[in-house]
CSV table of C-alpha atoms and ligand atoms in Angstrom, one decimal:
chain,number,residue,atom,x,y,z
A,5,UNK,CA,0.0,0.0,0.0
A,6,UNK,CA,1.5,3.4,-0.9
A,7,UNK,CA,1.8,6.2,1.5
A,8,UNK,CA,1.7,10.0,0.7
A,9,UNK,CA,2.1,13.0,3.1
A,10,UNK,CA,0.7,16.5,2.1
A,11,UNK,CA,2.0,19.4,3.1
A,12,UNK,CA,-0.4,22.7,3.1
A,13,UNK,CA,-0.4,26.2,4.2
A,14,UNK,CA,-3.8,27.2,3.3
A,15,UNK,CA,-6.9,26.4,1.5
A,16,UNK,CA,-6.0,23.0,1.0
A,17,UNK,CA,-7.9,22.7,-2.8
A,18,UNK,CA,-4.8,20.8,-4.0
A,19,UNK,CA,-5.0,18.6,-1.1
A,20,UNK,CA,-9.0,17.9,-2.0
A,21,UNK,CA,-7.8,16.9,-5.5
A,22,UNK,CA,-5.9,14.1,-4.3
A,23,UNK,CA,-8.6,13.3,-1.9
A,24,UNK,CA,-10.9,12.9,-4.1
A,25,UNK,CA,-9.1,11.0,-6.7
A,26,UNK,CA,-9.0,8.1,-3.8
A,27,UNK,CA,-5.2,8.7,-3.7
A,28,UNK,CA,-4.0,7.5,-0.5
A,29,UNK,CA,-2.8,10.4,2.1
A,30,UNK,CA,-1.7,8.9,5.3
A,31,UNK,CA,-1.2,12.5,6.9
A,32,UNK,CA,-1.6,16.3,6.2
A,33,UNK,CA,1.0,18.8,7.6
A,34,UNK,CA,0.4,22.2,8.0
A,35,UNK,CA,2.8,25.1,8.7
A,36,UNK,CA,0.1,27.4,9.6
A,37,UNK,CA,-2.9,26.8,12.7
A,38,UNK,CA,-6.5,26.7,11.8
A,39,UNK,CA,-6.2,26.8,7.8
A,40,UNK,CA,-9.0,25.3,5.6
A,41,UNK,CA,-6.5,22.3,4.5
A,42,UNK,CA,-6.7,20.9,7.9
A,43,UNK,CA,-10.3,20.8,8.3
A,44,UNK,CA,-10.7,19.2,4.8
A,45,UNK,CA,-8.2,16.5,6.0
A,46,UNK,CA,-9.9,15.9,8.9
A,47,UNK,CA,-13.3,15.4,7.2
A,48,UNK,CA,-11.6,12.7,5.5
A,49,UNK,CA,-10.4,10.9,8.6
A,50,UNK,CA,-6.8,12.0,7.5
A,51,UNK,CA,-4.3,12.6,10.5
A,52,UNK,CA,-3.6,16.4,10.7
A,53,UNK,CA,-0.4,18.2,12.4
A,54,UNK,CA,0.8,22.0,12.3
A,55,UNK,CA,3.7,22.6,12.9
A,56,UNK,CA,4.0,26.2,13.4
A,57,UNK,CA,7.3,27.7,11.6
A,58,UNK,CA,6.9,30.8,14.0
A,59,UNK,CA,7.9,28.8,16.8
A,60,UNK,CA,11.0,27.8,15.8
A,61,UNK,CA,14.7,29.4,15.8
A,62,UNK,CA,15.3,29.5,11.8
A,63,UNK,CA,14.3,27.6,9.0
A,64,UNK,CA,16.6,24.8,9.9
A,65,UNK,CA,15.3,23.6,12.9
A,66,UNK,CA,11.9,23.9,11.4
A,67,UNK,CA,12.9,21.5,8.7
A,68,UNK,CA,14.3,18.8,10.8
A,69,UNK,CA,11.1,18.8,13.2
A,70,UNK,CA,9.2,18.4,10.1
A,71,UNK,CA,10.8,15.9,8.4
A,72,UNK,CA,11.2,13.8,11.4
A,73,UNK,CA,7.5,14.1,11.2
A,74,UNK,CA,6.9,13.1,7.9
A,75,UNK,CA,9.1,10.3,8.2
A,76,UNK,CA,7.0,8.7,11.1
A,77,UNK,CA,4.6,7.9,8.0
A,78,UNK,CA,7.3,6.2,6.3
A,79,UNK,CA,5.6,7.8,3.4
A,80,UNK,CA,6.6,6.7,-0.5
A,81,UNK,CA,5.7,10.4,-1.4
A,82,UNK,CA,6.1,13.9,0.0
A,83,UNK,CA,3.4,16.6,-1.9
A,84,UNK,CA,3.7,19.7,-1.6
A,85,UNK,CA,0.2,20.9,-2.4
A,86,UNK,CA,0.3,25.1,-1.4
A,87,UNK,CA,2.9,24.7,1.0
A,88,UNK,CA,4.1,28.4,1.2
A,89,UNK,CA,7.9,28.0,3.1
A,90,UNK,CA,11.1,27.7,1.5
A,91,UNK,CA,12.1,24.3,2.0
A,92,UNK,CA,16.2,23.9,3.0
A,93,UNK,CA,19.1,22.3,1.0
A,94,UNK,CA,19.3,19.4,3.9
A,95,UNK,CA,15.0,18.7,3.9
A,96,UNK,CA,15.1,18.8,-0.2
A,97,UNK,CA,18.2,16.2,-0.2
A,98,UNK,CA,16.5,13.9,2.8
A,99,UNK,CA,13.4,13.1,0.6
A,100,UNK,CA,14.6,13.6,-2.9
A,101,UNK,CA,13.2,11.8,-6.0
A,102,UNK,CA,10.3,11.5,-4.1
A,103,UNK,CA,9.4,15.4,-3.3
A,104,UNK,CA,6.5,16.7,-6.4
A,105,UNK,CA,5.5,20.5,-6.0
A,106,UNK,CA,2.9,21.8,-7.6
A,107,UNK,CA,3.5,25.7,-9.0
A,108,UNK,CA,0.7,28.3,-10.7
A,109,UNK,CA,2.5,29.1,-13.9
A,110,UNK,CA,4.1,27.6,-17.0
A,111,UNK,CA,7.9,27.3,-15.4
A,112,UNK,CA,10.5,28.6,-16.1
A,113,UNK,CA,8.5,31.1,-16.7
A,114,UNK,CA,7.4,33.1,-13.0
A,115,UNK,CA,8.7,31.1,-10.6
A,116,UNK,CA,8.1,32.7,-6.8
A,117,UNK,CA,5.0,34.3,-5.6
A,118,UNK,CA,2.3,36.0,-7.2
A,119,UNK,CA,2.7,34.3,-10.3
A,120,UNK,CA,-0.9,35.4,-12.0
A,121,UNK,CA,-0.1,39.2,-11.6
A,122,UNK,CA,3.1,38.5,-13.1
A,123,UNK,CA,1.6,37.0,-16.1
A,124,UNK,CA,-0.9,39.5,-16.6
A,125,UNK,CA,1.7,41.9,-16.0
A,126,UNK,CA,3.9,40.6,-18.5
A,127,UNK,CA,0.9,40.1,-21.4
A,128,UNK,CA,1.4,36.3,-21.8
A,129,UNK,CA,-1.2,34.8,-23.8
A,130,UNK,CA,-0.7,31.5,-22.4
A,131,UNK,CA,-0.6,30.6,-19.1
A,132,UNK,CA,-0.4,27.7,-16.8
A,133,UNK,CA,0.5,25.3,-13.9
A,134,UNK,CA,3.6,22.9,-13.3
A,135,UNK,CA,4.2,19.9,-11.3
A,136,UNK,CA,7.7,18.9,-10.9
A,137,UNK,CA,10.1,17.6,-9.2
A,138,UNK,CA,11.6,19.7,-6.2
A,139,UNK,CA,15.1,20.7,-6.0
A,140,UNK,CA,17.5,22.9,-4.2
A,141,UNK,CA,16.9,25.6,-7.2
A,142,UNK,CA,13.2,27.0,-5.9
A,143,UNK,CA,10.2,26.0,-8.1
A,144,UNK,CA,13.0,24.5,-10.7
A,145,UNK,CA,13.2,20.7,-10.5
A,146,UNK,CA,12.0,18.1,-13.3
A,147,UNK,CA,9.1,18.5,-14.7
A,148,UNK,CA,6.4,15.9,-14.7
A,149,UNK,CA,3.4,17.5,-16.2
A,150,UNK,CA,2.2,21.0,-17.3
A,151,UNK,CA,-1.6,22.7,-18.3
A,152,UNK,CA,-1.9,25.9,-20.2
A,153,UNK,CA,-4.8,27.8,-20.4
A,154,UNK,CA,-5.2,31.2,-22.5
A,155,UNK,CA,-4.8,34.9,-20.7
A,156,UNK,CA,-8.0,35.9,-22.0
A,157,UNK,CA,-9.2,39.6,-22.7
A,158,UNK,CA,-10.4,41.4,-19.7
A,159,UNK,CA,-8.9,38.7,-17.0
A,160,UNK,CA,-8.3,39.9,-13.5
A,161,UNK,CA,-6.1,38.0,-11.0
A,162,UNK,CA,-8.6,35.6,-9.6
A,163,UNK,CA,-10.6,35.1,-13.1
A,164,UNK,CA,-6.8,33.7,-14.5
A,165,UNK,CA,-6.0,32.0,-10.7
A,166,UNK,CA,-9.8,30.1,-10.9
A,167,UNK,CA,-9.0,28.9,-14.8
A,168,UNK,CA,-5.3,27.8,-13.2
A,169,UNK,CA,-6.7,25.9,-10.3
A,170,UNK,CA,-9.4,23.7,-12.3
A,171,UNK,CA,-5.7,22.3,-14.2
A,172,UNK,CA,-3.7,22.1,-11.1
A,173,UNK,CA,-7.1,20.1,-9.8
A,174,UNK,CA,-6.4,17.6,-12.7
A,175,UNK,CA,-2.5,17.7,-13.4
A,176,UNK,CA,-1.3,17.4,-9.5
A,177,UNK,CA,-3.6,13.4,-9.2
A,178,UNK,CA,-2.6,12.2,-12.5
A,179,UNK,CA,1.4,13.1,-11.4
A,180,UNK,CA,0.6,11.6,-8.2
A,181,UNK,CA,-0.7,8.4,-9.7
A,182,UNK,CA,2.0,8.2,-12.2
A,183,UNK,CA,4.6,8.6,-9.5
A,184,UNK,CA,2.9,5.9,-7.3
A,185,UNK,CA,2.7,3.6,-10.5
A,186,UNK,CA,6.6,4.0,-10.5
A,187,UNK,CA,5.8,5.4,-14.4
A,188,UNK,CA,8.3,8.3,-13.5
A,189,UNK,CA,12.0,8.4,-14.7
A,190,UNK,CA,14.2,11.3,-14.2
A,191,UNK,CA,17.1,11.2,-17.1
A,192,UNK,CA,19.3,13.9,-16.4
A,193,UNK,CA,16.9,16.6,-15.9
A,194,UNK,CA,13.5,15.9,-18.0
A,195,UNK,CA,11.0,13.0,-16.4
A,196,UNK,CA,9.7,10.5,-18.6
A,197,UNK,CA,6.2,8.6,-18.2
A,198,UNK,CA,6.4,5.1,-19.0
A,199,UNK,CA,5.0,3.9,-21.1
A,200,UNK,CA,3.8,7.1,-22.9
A,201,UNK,CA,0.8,8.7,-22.9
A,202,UNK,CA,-0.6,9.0,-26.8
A,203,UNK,CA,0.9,11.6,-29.0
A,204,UNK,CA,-1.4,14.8,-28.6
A,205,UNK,CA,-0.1,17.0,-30.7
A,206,UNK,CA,-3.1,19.7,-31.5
A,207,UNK,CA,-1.8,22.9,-30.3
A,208,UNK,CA,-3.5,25.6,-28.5
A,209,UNK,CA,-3.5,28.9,-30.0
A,210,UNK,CA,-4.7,32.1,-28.4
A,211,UNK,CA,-5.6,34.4,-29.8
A,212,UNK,CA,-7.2,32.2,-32.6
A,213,UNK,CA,-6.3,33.2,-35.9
A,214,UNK,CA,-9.5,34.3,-37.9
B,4,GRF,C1,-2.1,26.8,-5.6
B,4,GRF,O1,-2.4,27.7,-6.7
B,4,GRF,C2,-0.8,26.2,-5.7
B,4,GRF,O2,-0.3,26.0,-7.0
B,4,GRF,C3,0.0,27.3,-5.0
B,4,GRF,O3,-0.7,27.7,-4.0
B,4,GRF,C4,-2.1,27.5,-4.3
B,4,GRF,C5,-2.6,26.6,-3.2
B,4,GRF,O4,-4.0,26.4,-3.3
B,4,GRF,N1,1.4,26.8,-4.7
B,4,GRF,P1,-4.7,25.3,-2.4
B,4,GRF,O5,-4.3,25.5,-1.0
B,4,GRF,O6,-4.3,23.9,-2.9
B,4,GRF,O7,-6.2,25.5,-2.6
């Protein structure tokens, strides 16, 4: 039986996702009290924890707490699913190869924060989510899958956030199913899905030619 933690800082949407795809999350870890995430976790009979990075003397000793935590799930996979800290050289190395982060834009492209009001700041016309491997380099590791969707004409933040989050909702279970599947092979730094999906190769245009 395969064992995935979640980590959270928030809403926990991501975290529903793989709920809801019957994926099997053994525990939810949350670096902030009283967040949405938990409750949702709880709802499912999921085992919930915070552990509260304010209480701790640097990022370092937050790290080690929390991976001594995860561990005591002996899980197969570590998701990050909205997990808002900056994870340490020594946490990313402890759990490596089987660490997936899921990020709200097309990456490279807008790694960090606020990635929406970037992309509407810098007139993409395609935009998107990543899932991907997690390395030292932040919101830079392998990718395993991606979902664009068009900027469209009078988008605002959270019109473009809402049509991002429907993809992460579909991209971040299929990755983790993949991964559990042991489908995923890193080769030097692109992932390969064995065997294949089918060749899709219709491309998505915006704005449409007339
Ligand atoms: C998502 O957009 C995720 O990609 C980003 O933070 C957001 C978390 O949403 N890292 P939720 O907590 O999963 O609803």
């Amino acid at each position: 039986m395969n064992r995935i933690v979640v980590l959270i800082s928030g809403r926990g949407s991501n975290l529903g996702a793989l709920l809801d795809a019957g994926l099997p999350v053994v525990a939810v870890f949350s670096n902030r009290p009283n967040v949405a995430g938990l409750e949702l976790a709880q709802s499912h009979g999921v085992p919930t924890r915070v552990i509260d990075h304010r209480a701790f003397d640097g990022r370092e000793a937050f790290d080690g707490v929390l991976a001594d935590a995860i561990d005591a799930y002996t899980p197969d996979l570590v998701v990050l699913a909205g997990f808002l800290r900056v994870l340490t050289g020594a946490f990313v190395q402890r759990f490596a190869g089987r660490l997936l982060n899921i990020h709200p834009s097309l990456l490279p492209a807008f790694p960090g924060l606020n990635t929406h009001r970037r992309a509407l700041e810098a007139g993409v016309k395609i935009h998107g989510c990543t899932v991907h491997f997690v390395t030292e380099a932040l919101d830079h590791g392998p990718i395993v899958a991606q979902a664009a969707v068009p900027v469209l004409s009078g988008d605002t933040e959270s019109l473009l956030a809402a049509r991002v989050l429907a993809e992460e909702h579909r991209i971040l279970p299929a990755a983790v199913r993949w991964f559990l599947e042991g489908r995923l092979r890193i080769e030097q730094d692109a992932v390969h899905l064995t065997p294949p999906p089918p060749l899709e190769t219709s491309p998505l245009l915006n704005p449409m030619p007339a």
